[in-house]
C-alpha positions as a printed Julia matrix, in Angstrom:
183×3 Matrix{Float64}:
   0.0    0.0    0.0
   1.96   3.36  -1.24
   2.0    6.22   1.44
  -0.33   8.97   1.26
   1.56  12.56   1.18
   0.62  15.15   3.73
  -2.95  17.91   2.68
  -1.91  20.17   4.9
   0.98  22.06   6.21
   2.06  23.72   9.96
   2.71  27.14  10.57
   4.17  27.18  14.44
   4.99  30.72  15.89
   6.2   31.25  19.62
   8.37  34.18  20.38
   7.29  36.91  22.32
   6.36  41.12  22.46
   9.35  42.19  24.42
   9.32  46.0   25.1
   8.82  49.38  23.32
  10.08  52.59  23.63
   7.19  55.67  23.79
   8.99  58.43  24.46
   5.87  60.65  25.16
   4.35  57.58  27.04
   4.12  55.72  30.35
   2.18  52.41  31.58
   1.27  51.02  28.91
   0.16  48.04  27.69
  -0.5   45.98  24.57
  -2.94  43.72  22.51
  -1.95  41.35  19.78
  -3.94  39.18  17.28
  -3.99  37.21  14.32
  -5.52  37.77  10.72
  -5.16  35.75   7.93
  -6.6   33.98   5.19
  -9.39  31.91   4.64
  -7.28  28.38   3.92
  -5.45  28.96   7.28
  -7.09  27.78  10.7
  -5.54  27.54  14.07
  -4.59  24.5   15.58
  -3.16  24.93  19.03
  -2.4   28.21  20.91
  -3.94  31.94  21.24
  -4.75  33.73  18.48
  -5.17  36.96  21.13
  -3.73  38.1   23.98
  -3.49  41.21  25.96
  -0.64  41.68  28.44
   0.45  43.25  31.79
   0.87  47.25  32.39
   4.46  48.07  32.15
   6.34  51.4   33.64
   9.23  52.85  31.91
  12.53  51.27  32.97
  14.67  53.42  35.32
  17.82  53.67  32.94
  18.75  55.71  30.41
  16.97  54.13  27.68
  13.56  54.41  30.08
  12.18  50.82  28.21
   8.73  49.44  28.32
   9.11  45.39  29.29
   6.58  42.98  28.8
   8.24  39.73  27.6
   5.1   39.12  26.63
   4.49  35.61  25.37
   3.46  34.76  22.01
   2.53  30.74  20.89
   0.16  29.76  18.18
  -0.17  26.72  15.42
  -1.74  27.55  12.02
  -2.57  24.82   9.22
  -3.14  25.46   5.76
  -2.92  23.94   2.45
  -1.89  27.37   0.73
   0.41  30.25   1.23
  -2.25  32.85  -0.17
  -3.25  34.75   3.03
  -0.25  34.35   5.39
  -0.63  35.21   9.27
  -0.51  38.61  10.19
   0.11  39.8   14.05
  -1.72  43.13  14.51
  -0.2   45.33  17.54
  -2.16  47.86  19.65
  -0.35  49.41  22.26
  -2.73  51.62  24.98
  -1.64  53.77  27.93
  -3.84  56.2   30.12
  -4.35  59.84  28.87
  -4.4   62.44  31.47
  -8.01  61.57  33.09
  -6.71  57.84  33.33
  -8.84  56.78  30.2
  -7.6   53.83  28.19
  -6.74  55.46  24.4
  -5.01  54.02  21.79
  -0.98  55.23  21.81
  -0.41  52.96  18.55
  -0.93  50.01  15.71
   0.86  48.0   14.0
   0.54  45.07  11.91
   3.29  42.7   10.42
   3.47  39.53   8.58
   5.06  36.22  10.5
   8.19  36.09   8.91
   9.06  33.38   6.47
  12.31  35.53   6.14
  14.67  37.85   8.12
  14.48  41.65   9.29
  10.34  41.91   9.12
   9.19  45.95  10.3
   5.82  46.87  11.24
   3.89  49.19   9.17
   2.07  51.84  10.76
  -1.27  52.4   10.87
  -4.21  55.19  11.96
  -5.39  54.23  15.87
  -9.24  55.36  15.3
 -10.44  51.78  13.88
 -13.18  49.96  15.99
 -11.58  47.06  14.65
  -7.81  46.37  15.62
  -8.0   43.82  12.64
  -8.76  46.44   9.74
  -4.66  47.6   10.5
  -3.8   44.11   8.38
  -5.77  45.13   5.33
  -4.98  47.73   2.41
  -8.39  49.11   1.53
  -8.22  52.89   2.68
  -4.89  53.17   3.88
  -4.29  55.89   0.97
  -6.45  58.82   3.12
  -4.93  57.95   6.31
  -1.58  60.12   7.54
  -0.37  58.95  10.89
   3.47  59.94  12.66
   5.44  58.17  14.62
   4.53  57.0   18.71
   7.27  54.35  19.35
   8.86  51.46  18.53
   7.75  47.74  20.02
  10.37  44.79  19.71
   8.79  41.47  18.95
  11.05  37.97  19.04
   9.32  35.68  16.65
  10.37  32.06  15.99
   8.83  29.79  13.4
   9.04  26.82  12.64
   6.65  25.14   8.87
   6.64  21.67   8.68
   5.3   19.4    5.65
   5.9   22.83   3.36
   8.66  20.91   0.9
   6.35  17.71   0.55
   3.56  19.95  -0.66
   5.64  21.55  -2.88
   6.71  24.96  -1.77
  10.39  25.88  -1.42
  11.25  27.02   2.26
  14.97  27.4    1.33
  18.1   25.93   3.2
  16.19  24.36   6.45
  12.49  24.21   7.64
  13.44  26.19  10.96
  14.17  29.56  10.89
  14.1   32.11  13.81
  13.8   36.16  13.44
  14.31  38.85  15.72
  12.33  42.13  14.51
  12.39  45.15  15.6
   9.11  46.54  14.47
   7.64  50.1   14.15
   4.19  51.37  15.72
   2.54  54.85  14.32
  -0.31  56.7   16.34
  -2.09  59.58  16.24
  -3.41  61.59  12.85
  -1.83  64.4   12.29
């Protein structure tokens, strides 16, 4: 009896949101999720998360640490819509509201150095920062910079046919880019 091939392949991301710098900002913390196409499902993991308040470091460089953890497993039998991680960072304003201090939304990386792109903070929907529809009548500046530690690891990728280059297992560090408030 011949072997039957693998349908699907694994997409399995752990790494984790590990600090920011907000100059203009203090105690803060952050949301993530995932968006992606309609081939890919999870498998094991979160697909959100939201993590703990963090002060500003007392050094000179005055970082935001959450070593926030990060663990999901997505299977798919298609490339076409590749997992996003979408990024909101929040912080108090001065009546101790919750408001938005930034987006960002970045593609897992099949490859190294991956930036986040930024994105307007007024969405009702943290997801929309993944998608391309309006983005030409939105201006945003810069609020800070969040570092993220991904690493992936695809598995049954080659047997279906797509080329993953030299080894299956590949880990990034990104440093990644958040943008905030219209201008």
């Amino acid at each position: 009896m011949a072997a039957v091939g693998p349908s699907v392949f694994l997409l399995m991301v752990n790494g984790q949101v590990e600090s920011a710098q907000f100059p203009e900002h203090d105690d803060l913390y952050c949301k993530y999720c995932f968006v992606y196409g309609h081939d890919w499902a999870p498998t094991a993991g979160l697909e959100e998360g939201i993590s703990q308040i963090t002060s500003k470091s007392h050094d000179v460089r005055h970082s935001l640490v959450w070593n926030f953890p990060i663990d999901v497993t997505f299977k798919s039998t298609n490339p076409f819509g590749w997992p996003q991680i979408v990024l909101s960072v929040y912080g108090p304003d001065v009546f101790g509201n919750d408001v938005v201090r930034g987006y960002g939304a970045v593609h897992v990386p099949f490859s190294p150095g991956s930036w986040f792109m930024g994105r307007r903070p007024e969405y009702t929907d943290p997801k929309v920062v993944a998608q391309g529809e309006g983005r030409e009548v939105t201006r945003v500046r810069s609020q800070g910079f969040v570092t993220l530690l991904f690493n992936v690891v695809t598995k049954d990728m080659r047997k279906l046919g797509y080329d993953t280059g030299p080894a299956d297992m590949l880990r990034v560090e990104g440093q990644g880019l958040t943008h905030g408030l219209p201008q």
